[in-house]
PDB file of C-alpha atoms in Angstrom:
ATOM      1  CA  MET A   1      24.977 -48.426 -82.992  1.00 41.00           C
ATOM      2  CA  ALA A   2      23.137 -48.853 -86.395  1.00 49.00           C
ATOM      3  CA  CYS A   3      24.434 -48.562 -89.748  1.00 50.00           C
ATOM      4  CA  THR A   4      23.570 -45.839 -91.486  1.00 75.00           C
ATOM      5  CA  ASP A   5      23.967 -45.182 -95.386  1.00 88.00           C
ATOM      6  CA  LEU A   6      24.805 -40.716 -95.132  1.00 90.00           C
ATOM      7  CA  ALA A   7      24.921 -40.885 -99.230  1.00 92.00           C
ATOM      8  CA  ALA A   8      21.385 -40.996 -99.772  1.00 93.00           C
ATOM      9  CA  GLU A   9      20.692 -38.572 -96.853  1.00 94.00           C
ATOM     10  CA  LEU A  10      23.446 -36.401 -97.830  1.00 95.00           C
ATOM     11  CA  ALA A  11      21.238 -36.533-101.111  1.00 95.00           C
ATOM     12  CA  SER A  12      18.269 -36.215 -99.455  1.00 95.00           C
ATOM     13  CA  ALA A  13      19.774 -33.168 -97.332  1.00 96.00           C
ATOM     14  CA  ALA A  14      20.475 -31.286-100.501  1.00 97.00           C
ATOM     15  CA  ASP A  15      17.491 -32.123-101.968  1.00 96.00           C
ATOM     16  CA  GLU A  16      15.446 -30.811 -99.123  1.00 95.00           C
ATOM     17  CA  ARG A  17      17.330 -27.742 -99.696  1.00 95.00           C
ATOM     18  CA  GLY A  18      16.822 -27.638-103.936  1.00 95.00           C
ATOM     19  CA  ILE A  19      20.580 -28.210-104.192  1.00 96.00           C
ATOM     20  CA  SER A  20      21.933 -29.775-107.480  1.00 97.00           C
ATOM     21  CA  ILE A  21      24.420 -32.212-106.219  1.00 97.00           C
ATOM     22  CA  ASN A  22      26.629 -34.925-108.206  1.00 95.00           C
ATOM     23  CA  LYS A  23      24.837 -38.539-106.543  1.00 94.00           C
ATOM     24  CA  GLU A  24      26.931 -40.761-108.986  1.00 91.00           C
ATOM     25  CA  GLN A  25      30.150 -38.755-107.155  1.00 90.00           C
ATOM     26  CA  ILE A  26      29.512 -38.960-103.483  1.00 95.00           C
ATOM     27  CA  VAL A  27      32.309 -39.438-101.873  1.00 94.00           C
ATOM     28  CA  THR A  28      32.594 -41.185 -97.923  1.00 92.00           C
ATOM     29  CA  THR A  29      34.745 -41.219 -94.646  1.00 90.00           C
ATOM     30  CA  THR A  30      34.732 -42.188 -91.404  1.00 87.00           C
ATOM     31  CA  ALA A  31      37.019 -42.476 -88.913  1.00 84.00           C
ATOM     32  CA  GLU A  32      36.835 -42.562 -85.066  1.00 83.00           C
ATOM     33  CA  ASN A  33      35.126 -39.481 -83.859  1.00 85.00           C
ATOM     34  CA  VAL A  34      34.199 -38.074 -87.992  1.00 88.00           C
ATOM     35  CA  THR A  35      32.167 -38.581 -90.454  1.00 91.00           C
ATOM     36  CA  PHE A  36      32.083 -37.134 -92.859  1.00 93.00           C
ATOM     37  CA  ALA A  37      29.932 -37.599 -96.672  1.00 95.00           C
ATOM     38  CA  GLY A  38      30.365 -35.261 -99.821  1.00 97.00           C
ATOM     39  CA  THR A  39      29.534 -34.315-103.345  1.00 97.00           C
ATOM     40  CA  SER A  40      30.527 -31.347-105.928  1.00 97.00           C
ATOM     41  CA  ILE A  41      27.411 -29.284-106.608  1.00 97.00           C
ATOM     42  CA  ALA A  42      25.948 -30.259-110.482  1.00 96.00           C
ATOM     43  CA  GLY A  43      27.513 -27.420-113.368  1.00 95.00           C
ATOM     44  CA  PHE A  44      30.378 -26.015-111.563  1.00 96.00           C
ATOM     45  CA  GLU A  45      32.054 -28.146-114.360  1.00 96.00           C
ATOM     46  CA  GLN A  46      31.180 -24.857-115.845  1.00 96.00           C
ATOM     47  CA  VAL A  47      32.285 -22.354-113.497  1.00 97.00           C
ATOM     48  CA  PRO A  48      35.571 -20.399-114.668  1.00 97.00           C
ATOM     49  CA  ALA A  49      38.032 -19.817-111.845  1.00 97.00           C
ATOM     50  CA  THR A  50      37.694 -16.012-112.475  1.00 97.00           C
ATOM     51  CA  GLU A  51      34.318 -16.338-110.709  1.00 98.00           C
ATOM     52  CA  PHE A  52      36.126 -17.161-107.651  1.00 98.00           C
ATOM     53  CA  PRO A  53      36.448 -13.845-105.824  1.00 98.00           C
ATOM     54  CA  ASN A  54      32.755 -13.685-106.511  1.00 97.00           C
ATOM     55  CA  GLY A  55      32.108 -17.472-104.079  1.00 97.00           C
ATOM     56  CA  VAL A  56      31.608 -20.451-105.758  1.00 97.00           C
ATOM     57  CA  ASP A  57      29.596 -23.252-104.729  1.00 97.00           C
ATOM     58  CA  VAL A  58      31.446 -25.963-105.041  1.00 97.00           C
ATOM     59  CA  GLY A  59      30.096 -28.770-102.953  1.00 98.00           C
ATOM     60  CA  PHE A  60      27.886 -30.129-100.103  1.00 98.00           C
ATOM     61  CA  VAL A  61      28.693 -31.187 -97.318  1.00 97.00           C
ATOM     62  CA  TYR A  62      27.544 -33.820 -94.373  1.00 96.00           C
ATOM     63  CA  VAL A  63      30.785 -32.986 -91.319  1.00 94.00           C
ATOM     64  CA  ASP A  64      30.824 -35.026 -88.083  1.00 92.00           C
ATOM     65  CA  ALA A  65      33.763 -34.474 -85.989  1.00 89.00           C
ATOM     66  CA  PRO A  66      32.800 -33.326 -82.187  1.00 85.00           C
ATOM     67  CA  GLU A  67      36.555 -31.799 -81.876  1.00 84.00           C
ATOM     68  CA  LEU A  68      35.560 -28.732 -84.603  1.00 83.00           C
ATOM     69  CA  ASP A  69      33.815 -26.249 -83.025  1.00 80.00           C
ATOM     70  CA  LEU A  70      31.320 -26.477 -85.592  1.00 86.00           C
ATOM     71  CA  PRO A  71      28.225 -28.357 -85.399  1.00 90.00           C
ATOM     72  CA  ALA A  72      27.411 -32.268 -86.807  1.00 92.00           C
ATOM     73  CA  GLY A  73      24.891 -30.796 -89.941  1.00 94.00           C
ATOM     74  CA  PHE A  74      24.751 -30.588 -94.221  1.00 97.00           C
ATOM     75  CA  TYR A  75      27.028 -28.050 -95.096  1.00 97.00           C
ATOM     76  CA  ALA A  76      27.274 -26.249 -99.463  1.00 97.00           C
ATOM     77  CA  LEU A  77      30.453 -25.132 -99.807  1.00 97.00           C
ATOM     78  CA  ASN A  78      31.107 -22.161-101.213  1.00 98.00           C
ATOM     79  CA  ALA A  79      34.849 -21.029-102.459  1.00 98.00           C
ATOM     80  CA  HIS A  80      36.510 -18.185-102.560  1.00 98.00           C
ATOM     81  CA  ALA A  81      40.242 -16.759-104.337  1.00 98.00           C
ATOM     82  CA  ASN A  82      41.059 -13.077-104.417  1.00 98.00           C
ATOM     83  CA  GLU A  83      41.103 -12.052-108.004  1.00 97.00           C
ATOM     84  CA  GLU A  84      44.485 -10.899-108.519  1.00 97.00           C
ATOM     85  CA  ASP A  85      45.328 -14.768-107.328  1.00 97.00           C
ATOM     86  CA  ILE A  86      43.488 -16.200-109.910  1.00 97.00           C
ATOM     87  CA  ARG A  87      45.804 -16.983-112.340  1.00 97.00           C
ATOM     88  CA  GLU A  88      47.009 -20.516-113.873  1.00 97.00           C
ATOM     89  CA  GLY A  89      49.074 -23.161-111.407  1.00 97.00           C
ATOM     90  CA  SER A  90      48.851 -22.790-107.097  1.00 98.00           C
ATOM     91  CA  TYR A  91      47.621 -20.348-105.300  1.00 98.00           C
ATOM     92  CA  GLU A  92      45.349 -19.475-101.864  1.00 98.00           C
ATOM     93  CA  GLY A  93      42.080 -19.508-101.042  1.00 98.00           C
ATOM     94  CA  THR A  94      39.284 -19.711 -98.525  1.00 98.00           C
ATOM     95  CA  VAL A  95      35.648 -21.724 -98.426  1.00 97.00           C
ATOM     96  CA  GLY A  96      33.480 -20.571 -96.398  1.00 96.00           C
ATOM     97  CA  LEU A  97      31.232 -23.897 -94.965  1.00 96.00           C
ATOM     98  CA  VAL A  98      27.723 -22.704 -95.097  1.00 96.00           C
ATOM     99  CA  ASP A  99      24.414 -23.909 -92.921  1.00 94.00           C
ATOM    100  CA  GLN A 100      20.515 -24.294 -93.754  1.00 91.00           C
ATOM    101  CA  ASP A 101      19.888 -20.786 -92.641  1.00 93.00           C
ATOM    102  CA  GLY A 102      22.352 -19.556 -95.619  1.00 93.00           C
ATOM    103  CA  GLN A 103      24.705 -18.401 -92.752  1.00 95.00           C
ATOM    104  CA  GLU A 104      28.749 -18.808 -93.378  1.00 95.00           C
ATOM    105  CA  VAL A 105      29.147 -21.165 -89.966  1.00 94.00           C
ATOM    106  CA  ALA A 106      33.519 -21.155 -90.642  1.00 93.00           C
ATOM    107  CA  ARG A 107      35.785 -20.644 -93.358  1.00 94.00           C
ATOM    108  CA  VAL A 108      39.434 -22.600 -93.756  1.00 94.00           C
ATOM    109  CA  ALA A 109      41.650 -22.649 -95.919  1.00 95.00           C
ATOM    110  CA  ALA A 110      42.231 -23.691 -99.739  1.00 97.00           C
ATOM    111  CA  THR A 111      44.658 -24.376-101.963  1.00 98.00           C
ATOM    112  CA  PHE A 112      43.647 -23.930-105.401  1.00 98.00           C
ATOM    113  CA  GLN A 113      45.081 -25.805-107.890  1.00 98.00           C
ATOM    114  CA  THR A 114      44.227 -24.242-112.063  1.00 97.00           C
ATOM    115  CA  PHE A 115      45.321 -25.601-114.664  1.00 97.00           C
ATOM    116  CA  SER A 116      43.037 -22.615-117.240  1.00 96.00           C
ATOM    117  CA  VAL A 117      40.867 -19.647-116.274  1.00 96.00           C
ATOM    118  CA  THR A 118      38.351 -20.278-118.387  1.00 96.00           C
ATOM    119  CA  VAL A 119      36.444 -23.008-118.899  1.00 96.00           C
ATOM    120  CA  PRO A 120      38.549 -26.026-121.638  1.00 95.00           C
ATOM    121  CA  LYS A 121      36.481 -26.945-124.223  1.00 94.00           C
ATOM    122  CA  PRO A 122      35.553 -29.420-124.988  1.00 94.00           C
ATOM    123  CA  LEU A 123      35.562 -31.695-121.258  1.00 92.00           C
ATOM    124  CA  PRO A 124      38.551 -33.170-121.014  1.00 93.00           C
ATOM    125  CA  PHE A 125      37.246 -35.449-117.400  1.00 91.00           C
ATOM    126  CA  GLU A 126      33.396 -35.648-117.531  1.00 91.00           C
ATOM    127  CA  ARG A 127      32.591 -34.649-113.803  1.00 92.00           C
ATOM    128  CA  THR A 128      33.543 -32.787-111.472  1.00 94.00           C
ATOM    129  CA  GLN A 129      35.723 -35.632-108.862  1.00 95.00           C
ATOM    130  CA  VAL A 130      35.715 -35.937-105.511  1.00 96.00           C
ATOM    131  CA  GLU A 131      38.324 -37.026-102.798  1.00 96.00           C
ATOM    132  CA  ALA A 132      38.294 -37.239 -99.347  1.00 95.00           C
ATOM    133  CA  ARG A 133      40.079 -39.440 -96.219  1.00 92.00           C
ATOM    134  CA  THR A 134      40.747 -38.481 -93.040  1.00 88.00           C
ATOM    135  CA  GLU A 135      44.282 -38.859 -91.652  1.00 85.00           C
ATOM    136  CA  ILE A 136      47.087 -37.702 -88.809  1.00 79.00           C
ATOM    137  CA  GLU A 137      49.552 -35.145 -89.671  1.00 74.00           C
ATOM    138  CA  ASP A 138      52.479 -34.955 -87.683  1.00 70.00           C
ATOM    139  CA  VAL A 139      53.476 -31.065 -86.547  1.00 65.00           C
ATOM    140  CA  GLN A 140      56.775 -30.217 -84.706  1.00 67.00           C
ATOM    141  CA  GLY A 141      57.771 -34.150 -84.790  1.00 65.00           C
ATOM    142  CA  MET A 142      55.380 -34.780 -81.936  1.00 64.00           C
ATOM    143  CA  LEU A 143      52.125 -33.438 -81.686  1.00 62.00           C
ATOM    144  CA  MET A 144      49.709 -34.955 -83.269  1.00 71.00           C
ATOM    145  CA  ARG A 145      46.158 -33.653 -85.327  1.00 75.00           C
ATOM    146  CA  ARG A 146      43.359 -35.531 -86.964  1.00 80.00           C
ATOM    147  CA  ARG A 147      42.448 -33.886 -90.639  1.00 86.00           C
ATOM    148  CA  ILE A 148      39.711 -34.032 -92.890  1.00 90.00           C
ATOM    149  CA  VAL A 149      41.150 -33.473 -96.796  1.00 94.00           C
ATOM    150  CA  ILE A 150      38.850 -33.277 -99.376  1.00 96.00           C
ATOM    151  CA  VAL A 151      39.959 -32.858-102.995  1.00 97.00           C
ATOM    152  CA  PHE A 152      37.480 -31.005-105.688  1.00 97.00           C
ATOM    153  CA  ARG A 153      39.043 -31.881-109.341  1.00 97.00           C
ATOM    154  CA  CYS A 154      37.320 -30.748-111.436  1.00 96.00           C
ATOM    155  CA  PRO A 155      37.408 -30.881-115.952  1.00 96.00           C
ATOM    156  CA  ASN A 156      36.382 -26.568-115.693  1.00 95.00           C
ATOM    157  CA  GLY A 157      40.331 -25.997-115.482  1.00 96.00           C
ATOM    158  CA  THR A 158      40.840 -25.977-111.343  1.00 97.00           C
ATOM    159  CA  THR A 159      41.390 -28.220-107.947  1.00 98.00           C
ATOM    160  CA  ILE A 160      40.275 -27.236-104.850  1.00 98.00           C
ATOM    161  CA  ILE A 161      42.318 -28.196-101.560  1.00 98.00           C
ATOM    162  CA  ILE A 162      40.634 -28.747 -98.818  1.00 96.00           C
ATOM    163  CA  VAL A 163      42.130 -29.824 -94.737  1.00 92.00           C
ATOM    164  CA  ILE A 164      40.425 -28.731 -91.982  1.00 89.00           C
ATOM    165  CA  SER A 165      41.860 -30.541 -89.055  1.00 84.00           C
ATOM    166  CA  LEU A 166      40.454 -31.522 -86.198  1.00 79.00           C
ATOM    167  CA  GLY A 167      43.090 -30.929 -83.181  1.00 67.00           C
ATOM    168  CA  ARG A 168      45.639 -32.989 -81.168  1.00 52.00           C
ATOM    169  CA  ARG A 169      44.889 -36.116 -81.461  1.00 46.00           C
TER     170      ARG A 169
END
């Protein structure tokens, strides 16, 4: 088994696609048959929640999980919420996974938690913080389903929580 540097590979892929990322915030998580690396898009910190109806590129990730109906590869994450839902508080939206050809290959549900619909001045912290983990979810007391949980906590006023279910365990 070869050891790879997921963070370096993610940074290189972003550079090749001309996507500016926060390289100092790359996170990785691996588990049985799951490999994930990701970070936020540089500049997302200055995008207000009111832009989510237009779709906002929030992250760049690598996903390899054979249980998903998704080829292993690098994807831009484009977050969307309906205009009438955007407010201070929690609301639902979606995140599209966009491949190197600019095609959305999957869309997953996301939860948006907004404390300010406008970008705070000054920002409460400098850069978007990204967390990622794999976990097992108890479904109906018996079925076990693995999932990847990705959290983008941005100083722009919104935290985005993405849960990608991988299927039964």
